[in-house]
């Protein structure tokens, strides 16, 4: 009988603690001021195949950055200079990765997001001539251009 009372007490404490945790998470989401996903947009957890691979960018003010895109994962890296070690900035994997699709100016764009993120962070791909060669690129909303090869990024 005593063991049953202790077990029931432990379950009651765990249930109360779990309920408080859920309430805290909901309050944090409400305090953040945005929904878990982008309103009115459908999403998947799978990245488009044409984005798969490693993409490099160099900006003299920001430094070097690269994005590694896999089927169910996107990783962002940065480094201050053109050489040295890459430092991981953010990783979105599986159910934590929200991939949105949007058509803007006749371009199919994709956004890689975490829950509660609502920045304009959409990318599109294409090809262009660089140093006499046609190369693949990925552009972040027309602001930053990433290339499949590092040698084209550091021009």
XYZ file of N, CA and C in Angstrom:
465
model
N 0.819 -1.191 0.000
C 0.000 0.000 0.000
C 0.868 1.263 0.000
N 1.922 1.233 0.833
C 2.814 2.384 0.939
C 3.492 2.675 -0.399
N 3.887 1.605 -1.135
C 4.538 1.772 -2.433
C 3.581 2.418 -3.437
N 2.298 2.048 -3.376
C 1.309 2.613 -4.289
C 1.127 4.109 -4.034
N 1.149 4.504 -2.761
C 0.991 5.921 -2.413
C 2.187 6.723 -2.934
N 3.388 6.187 -2.758
C 4.597 6.864 -3.236
C 4.563 6.975 -4.759
N 4.166 5.885 -5.454
C 4.095 5.898 -6.906
C 3.067 6.921 -7.400
N 1.899 6.971 -6.780
C 0.886 7.935 -7.167
C 1.350 9.371 -6.910
N 2.042 9.582 -5.801
C 2.580 10.910 -5.484
C 3.616 11.342 -6.516
N 4.486 10.395 -6.901
C 5.512 10.710 -7.901
C 4.868 11.046 -9.248
N 3.847 10.288 -9.643
C 3.147 10.575 -10.895
C 2.463 11.938 -10.859
N 1.885 12.292 -9.718
C 1.225 13.589 -9.588
C 2.236 14.727 -9.725
N 3.411 14.570 -9.097
C 4.458 15.595 -9.190
C 4.952 15.723 -10.622
N 5.197 14.597 -11.297
C 5.649 14.638 -12.686
C 4.591 15.259 -13.598
N 3.341 14.931 -13.387
C 2.263 15.497 -14.197
C 2.161 16.996 -14.015
N 2.294 17.467 -12.789
C 2.236 18.900 -12.510
C 3.429 19.619 -13.145
N 4.623 19.044 -13.003
C 5.825 19.656 -13.577
C 5.723 19.690 -15.096
N 5.236 18.614 -15.697
C 5.078 18.575 -17.153
C 4.083 19.614 -17.621
N 2.993 19.786 -16.905
C 1.991 20.789 -17.257
C 2.546 22.191 -17.160
N 3.355 22.448 -16.128
C 3.959 23.781 -15.995
C 4.944 24.041 -17.128
N 5.681 23.008 -17.552
C 6.616 23.166 -18.652
C 5.882 23.526 -19.936
N 4.771 22.846 -20.213
C 3.999 23.149 -21.407
C 3.462 24.575 -21.363
N 2.980 25.013 -20.205
C 2.485 26.380 -20.079
C 3.601 27.388 -20.313
N 4.801 27.106 -19.804
C 5.936 28.010 -19.978
C 6.303 28.132 -21.451
N 6.309 27.018 -22.177
C 6.640 27.064 -23.593
C 5.597 27.857 -24.370
N 4.342 27.695 -24.052
C 3.302 28.447 -24.743
C 3.443 29.938 -24.469
N 3.744 30.276 -23.208
C 3.923 31.684 -22.855
C 5.122 32.276 -23.590
N 6.190 31.491 -23.739
C 7.375 31.975 -24.450
C 7.043 32.217 -25.921
N 6.270 31.320 -26.510
C 5.890 31.489 -27.909
C 5.018 32.728 -28.085
N 4.094 32.955 -27.155
C 3.240 34.133 -27.234
C 4.051 35.414 -27.030
N 5.013 35.360 -26.126
C 5.849 36.533 -25.854
C 6.715 36.868 -27.067
N 7.086 35.852 -27.846
C 7.925 36.076 -29.027
C 7.175 36.902 -30.068
N 5.859 36.782 -30.083
C 5.066 37.640 -30.952
C 4.827 37.108 -32.348
N 5.149 35.864 -32.618
C 4.875 35.308 -33.935
C 4.463 33.850 -33.798
N 3.743 33.345 -34.786
C 3.355 31.941 -34.737
C 4.541 31.036 -35.011
N 4.353 29.746 -34.759
C 5.418 28.772 -34.953
C 5.841 28.706 -36.420
N 4.891 28.864 -37.334
C 5.190 28.819 -38.757
C 4.722 30.112 -39.421
N 5.152 30.351 -40.634
C 4.732 31.544 -41.353
C 3.247 31.437 -41.700
N 2.490 32.435 -41.377
C 1.046 32.424 -41.543
C 0.683 32.352 -43.023
N -0.212 31.438 -43.350
C -0.720 31.320 -44.705
C 0.202 30.621 -45.687
N 1.322 30.068 -45.233
C 2.263 29.395 -46.131
C 2.419 27.940 -45.739
N 2.362 27.066 -46.729
C 2.575 25.645 -46.489
C 4.073 25.391 -46.406
N 4.450 24.333 -45.699
C 5.864 24.010 -45.533
C 6.085 22.516 -45.622
N 7.344 22.149 -45.817
C 7.773 20.758 -45.739
C 9.029 20.732 -44.864
N 9.542 19.547 -44.638
C 10.802 19.399 -43.897
C 11.908 18.882 -44.831
N 11.664 18.950 -46.143
C 12.603 18.456 -47.147
C 13.051 19.609 -48.036
N 14.356 19.731 -48.236
C 14.893 20.794 -49.090
C 14.804 20.376 -50.558
N 14.684 21.325 -51.482
C 14.657 20.998 -52.911
C 16.002 20.429 -53.359
N 15.962 19.461 -54.249
C 17.182 18.773 -54.683
C 18.191 19.717 -55.331
N 17.734 20.727 -56.062
C 18.677 21.631 -56.734
C 19.482 22.486 -55.757
N 19.080 22.535 -54.485
C 19.821 23.282 -53.471
C 20.863 22.424 -52.758
N 20.792 21.117 -52.921
C 21.692 20.222 -52.198
C 23.144 20.521 -52.564
N 24.012 20.461 -51.571
C 25.434 20.687 -51.783
C 25.950 21.793 -50.880
N 27.180 22.206 -51.130
C 27.825 23.264 -50.355
C 27.897 24.525 -51.208
N 27.487 25.647 -50.625
C 27.445 26.935 -51.310
C 28.326 27.929 -50.544
N 29.172 28.676 -51.270
C 30.140 29.583 -50.651
C 29.866 31.041 -51.022
N 30.177 31.936 -50.069
C 30.044 33.368 -50.297
C 31.207 34.087 -49.635
N 31.661 35.178 -50.260
C 32.671 36.038 -49.647
C 32.191 37.473 -49.747
N 32.202 38.171 -48.612
C 31.850 39.585 -48.562
C 32.931 40.278 -47.743
N 33.541 41.331 -48.285
C 34.664 41.961 -47.590
C 34.266 42.560 -46.247
N 33.004 42.936 -46.073
C 32.559 43.505 -44.790
C 32.169 42.439 -43.768
N 31.627 41.352 -44.226
C 31.132 40.311 -43.322
C 32.124 39.172 -43.163
N 32.808 38.815 -44.217
C 33.725 37.687 -44.194
C 33.181 36.560 -45.045
N 33.656 35.352 -44.800
C 33.262 34.185 -45.579
C 32.089 33.477 -44.904
N 31.222 32.927 -45.736
C 30.124 32.116 -45.200
C 29.850 30.989 -46.174
N 29.327 29.918 -45.638
C 28.936 28.805 -46.496
C 27.682 28.170 -45.927
N 26.916 27.582 -46.824
C 25.686 26.900 -46.454
C 25.773 25.491 -47.014
N 25.581 24.505 -46.149
C 25.566 23.108 -46.570
C 24.122 22.635 -46.505
N 23.579 22.266 -47.671
C 22.180 21.852 -47.765
C 22.126 20.370 -48.090
N 21.435 19.628 -47.247
C 21.180 18.203 -47.480
C 19.672 18.011 -47.548
N 19.241 16.792 -47.777
C 17.821 16.518 -47.974
C 16.965 17.005 -46.808
N 17.394 16.736 -45.578
C 16.626 17.121 -44.395
C 17.453 17.965 -43.418
N 18.425 18.709 -43.941
C 19.287 19.491 -43.053
C 19.881 20.687 -43.785
N 19.982 21.808 -43.076
C 20.667 23.000 -43.584
C 21.584 23.499 -42.474
N 22.874 23.712 -42.812
C 23.859 24.204 -41.844
C 24.500 25.473 -42.396
N 24.640 26.469 -41.533
C 25.303 27.718 -41.892
C 26.634 27.791 -41.160
N 27.683 28.209 -41.876
C 29.013 28.364 -41.305
C 29.531 29.760 -41.652
N 30.502 30.226 -40.874
C 31.138 31.505 -41.173
C 32.607 31.450 -40.747
N 33.380 32.371 -41.280
C 34.746 32.627 -40.823
C 35.084 34.048 -41.195
N 35.942 34.666 -40.437
C 36.239 36.085 -40.609
C 37.098 36.372 -41.838
N 37.926 35.422 -42.232
C 38.881 35.648 -43.314
C 38.690 34.622 -44.423
N 39.437 34.752 -45.497
C 39.308 33.820 -46.615
C 39.902 32.456 -46.299
N 40.724 32.386 -45.266
C 41.326 31.113 -44.869
C 41.072 30.893 -43.387
N 41.269 29.670 -42.945
C 41.082 29.342 -41.538
C 39.958 28.343 -41.336
N 39.594 28.178 -40.085
C 38.590 27.185 -39.715
C 37.176 27.753 -39.850
N 36.262 26.927 -40.382
C 34.855 27.296 -40.460
C 34.205 27.072 -39.105
N 33.384 28.014 -38.670
C 32.668 27.916 -37.401
C 31.184 27.740 -37.692
N 30.590 26.759 -37.041
C 29.169 26.491 -37.252
C 28.334 27.596 -36.616
N 27.381 28.109 -37.375
C 26.542 29.197 -36.891
C 25.166 28.689 -36.488
N 24.554 27.860 -37.341
C 23.220 27.347 -37.065
C 23.001 26.063 -37.847
N 22.231 25.143 -37.271
C 21.875 23.898 -37.934
C 20.393 23.652 -37.749
N 19.707 23.389 -38.841
C 18.299 23.015 -38.801
C 18.184 21.620 -39.398
N 17.602 20.701 -38.638
C 17.524 19.311 -39.049
C 16.129 18.759 -38.835
N 15.703 17.904 -39.755
C 14.463 17.145 -39.593
C 13.253 18.013 -39.322
N 12.551 17.730 -38.238
C 11.313 18.441 -37.903
C 11.567 19.873 -37.431
N 12.807 20.236 -37.167
C 13.129 21.615 -36.780
C 13.373 22.504 -37.992
N 13.400 21.894 -39.186
C 13.617 22.610 -40.437
C 12.275 22.804 -41.144
N 11.913 24.056 -41.382
C 10.698 24.392 -42.114
C 11.119 24.980 -43.458
N 10.721 24.328 -44.546
C 11.069 24.782 -45.889
C 9.803 25.322 -46.543
N 9.821 26.613 -46.869
C 8.688 27.282 -47.504
C 9.001 27.547 -48.971
N 7.956 27.567 -49.787
C 8.092 27.872 -51.209
C 7.295 29.133 -51.515
N 7.869 29.972 -52.381
C 7.199 31.213 -52.742
C 7.666 31.617 -54.144
N 6.756 32.118 -54.962
C 7.126 32.588 -56.298
C 7.132 34.114 -56.280
N 8.296 34.702 -56.600
C 8.466 36.155 -56.620
C 9.162 36.523 -57.922
N 8.574 37.455 -58.672
C 9.154 37.904 -59.946
C 9.540 36.734 -60.856
N 8.662 35.785 -60.997
C 8.844 34.615 -61.857
C 9.982 33.711 -61.396
N 10.426 33.847 -60.164
C 11.478 32.975 -59.620
C 10.898 32.146 -58.488
N 11.162 30.834 -58.545
C 10.730 29.949 -57.472
C 11.736 30.079 -56.333
N 11.278 30.592 -55.194
C 12.161 30.830 -54.050
C 11.821 29.868 -52.925
N 12.846 29.561 -52.120
C 12.681 28.659 -50.994
C 13.275 29.302 -49.759
N 12.599 29.134 -48.630
C 13.092 29.667 -47.371
C 13.369 28.540 -46.398
N 14.493 28.610 -45.721
C 14.876 27.616 -44.714
C 14.738 28.275 -43.346
N 13.805 27.799 -42.552
C 13.460 28.461 -41.298
C 13.446 27.507 -40.116
N 13.604 28.091 -38.927
C 13.351 27.398 -37.670
C 11.951 27.806 -37.209
N 11.426 27.129 -36.211
C 10.125 27.507 -35.657
C 10.215 28.917 -35.087
N 9.153 29.681 -35.209
C 9.009 31.052 -34.699
C 9.885 32.067 -35.426
N 10.558 31.676 -36.506
C 11.399 32.604 -37.264
C 10.550 33.219 -38.367
N 10.642 34.526 -38.564
C 9.797 35.170 -39.572
C 10.547 36.206 -40.413
N 11.862 36.078 -40.544
C 12.641 36.980 -41.398
C 12.400 36.640 -42.869
N 12.701 37.588 -43.750
C 12.658 37.280 -45.178
C 13.990 36.641 -45.524
N 14.007 35.329 -45.559
C 15.231 34.571 -45.718
C 15.054 33.564 -46.854
N 14.626 34.032 -48.025
C 14.356 33.142 -49.145
C 15.523 33.135 -50.129
N 15.724 31.974 -50.769
C 16.808 31.769 -51.719
C 16.242 31.317 -53.059
N 16.974 31.595 -54.131
C 16.670 31.029 -55.436
C 17.985 30.659 -56.104
N 17.915 29.759 -57.092
C 19.116 29.295 -57.774
C 19.076 29.701 -59.237
N 20.234 29.638 -59.858
C 20.345 29.939 -61.275
C 21.757 29.692 -61.746
N 22.043 30.128 -62.966
C 23.394 30.047 -63.510
C 23.761 31.409 -64.087
N 25.049 31.704 -64.080
C 25.541 32.933 -64.710
C 26.987 32.749 -65.110
N 27.453 33.653 -65.964
C 28.838 33.610 -66.435
C 29.752 34.295 -65.433
N 30.774 33.569 -64.978
C 31.791 34.109 -64.092
C 33.148 33.650 -64.636
N 34.013 34.599 -64.922
C 35.341 34.304 -65.460
C 35.258 33.425 -66.707
N 34.248 33.685 -67.542
C 34.108 32.949 -68.789
C 33.454 31.582 -68.680
N 33.056 31.179 -67.482
C 32.416 29.874 -67.297
C 31.008 30.062 -66.754
N 30.123 29.171 -67.137
C 28.764 29.185 -66.605
C 28.774 28.414 -65.295
N 28.417 29.090 -64.199
C 28.461 28.466 -62.879
C 27.106 28.570 -62.195
N 26.855 27.619 -61.300
C 25.625 27.627 -60.517
C 25.781 28.593 -59.344
N 24.691 29.283 -59.056
C 24.706 30.167 -57.905
C 23.386 30.044 -57.144
N 23.416 30.475 -55.907
C 22.231 30.544 -55.061
C 22.225 31.948 -54.467
N 21.140 32.665 -54.653
C 21.061 34.036 -54.174
C 20.087 34.131 -53.006
N 20.457 34.883 -52.005
C 19.594 35.110 -50.845
C 18.828 36.403 -51.075
N 17.657 36.282 -51.661
C 16.801 37.433 -51.914
C 17.468 38.541 -52.708
N 18.474 38.211 -53.511
C 19.172 39.205 -54.305
C 20.251 39.960 -53.544
N 20.425 39.682 -52.251
C 21.423 40.393 -51.447
C 22.793 39.739 -51.496
N 22.845 38.445 -51.212
C 24.106 37.710 -51.175
C 24.055 36.593 -52.196
N 25.162 36.352 -52.857
C 25.239 35.291 -53.854
C 26.225 34.241 -53.391
N 25.781 33.005 -53.380
C 26.594 31.852 -52.990
C 26.872 31.034 -54.232
N 28.099 30.493 -54.317
C 28.509 29.694 -55.465
C 28.847 28.287 -55.026
N 28.720 27.333 -55.963
C 29.036 25.932 -55.677
C 30.530 25.724 -55.466
N 31.361 26.618 -55.993
C 32.815 26.496 -55.854
C 33.368 27.737 -55.149
N 34.246 27.519 -54.195
C 34.850 28.597 -53.414
C 35.600 29.574 -54.317
N 36.247 29.059 -55.385
C 37.053 29.929 -56.257
C 36.220 31.010 -56.940
N 34.918 30.787 -57.142
C 34.063 31.819 -57.739
C 33.557 32.804 -56.676
N 33.478 32.367 -55.448
C 32.989 33.234 -54.369
C 34.011 34.310 -54.009
N 35.310 34.014 -54.104
C 36.339 34.943 -53.632
C 36.859 35.876 -54.714
N 36.178 35.999 -55.795
C 36.645 36.858 -56.904
C 36.728 38.308 -56.502
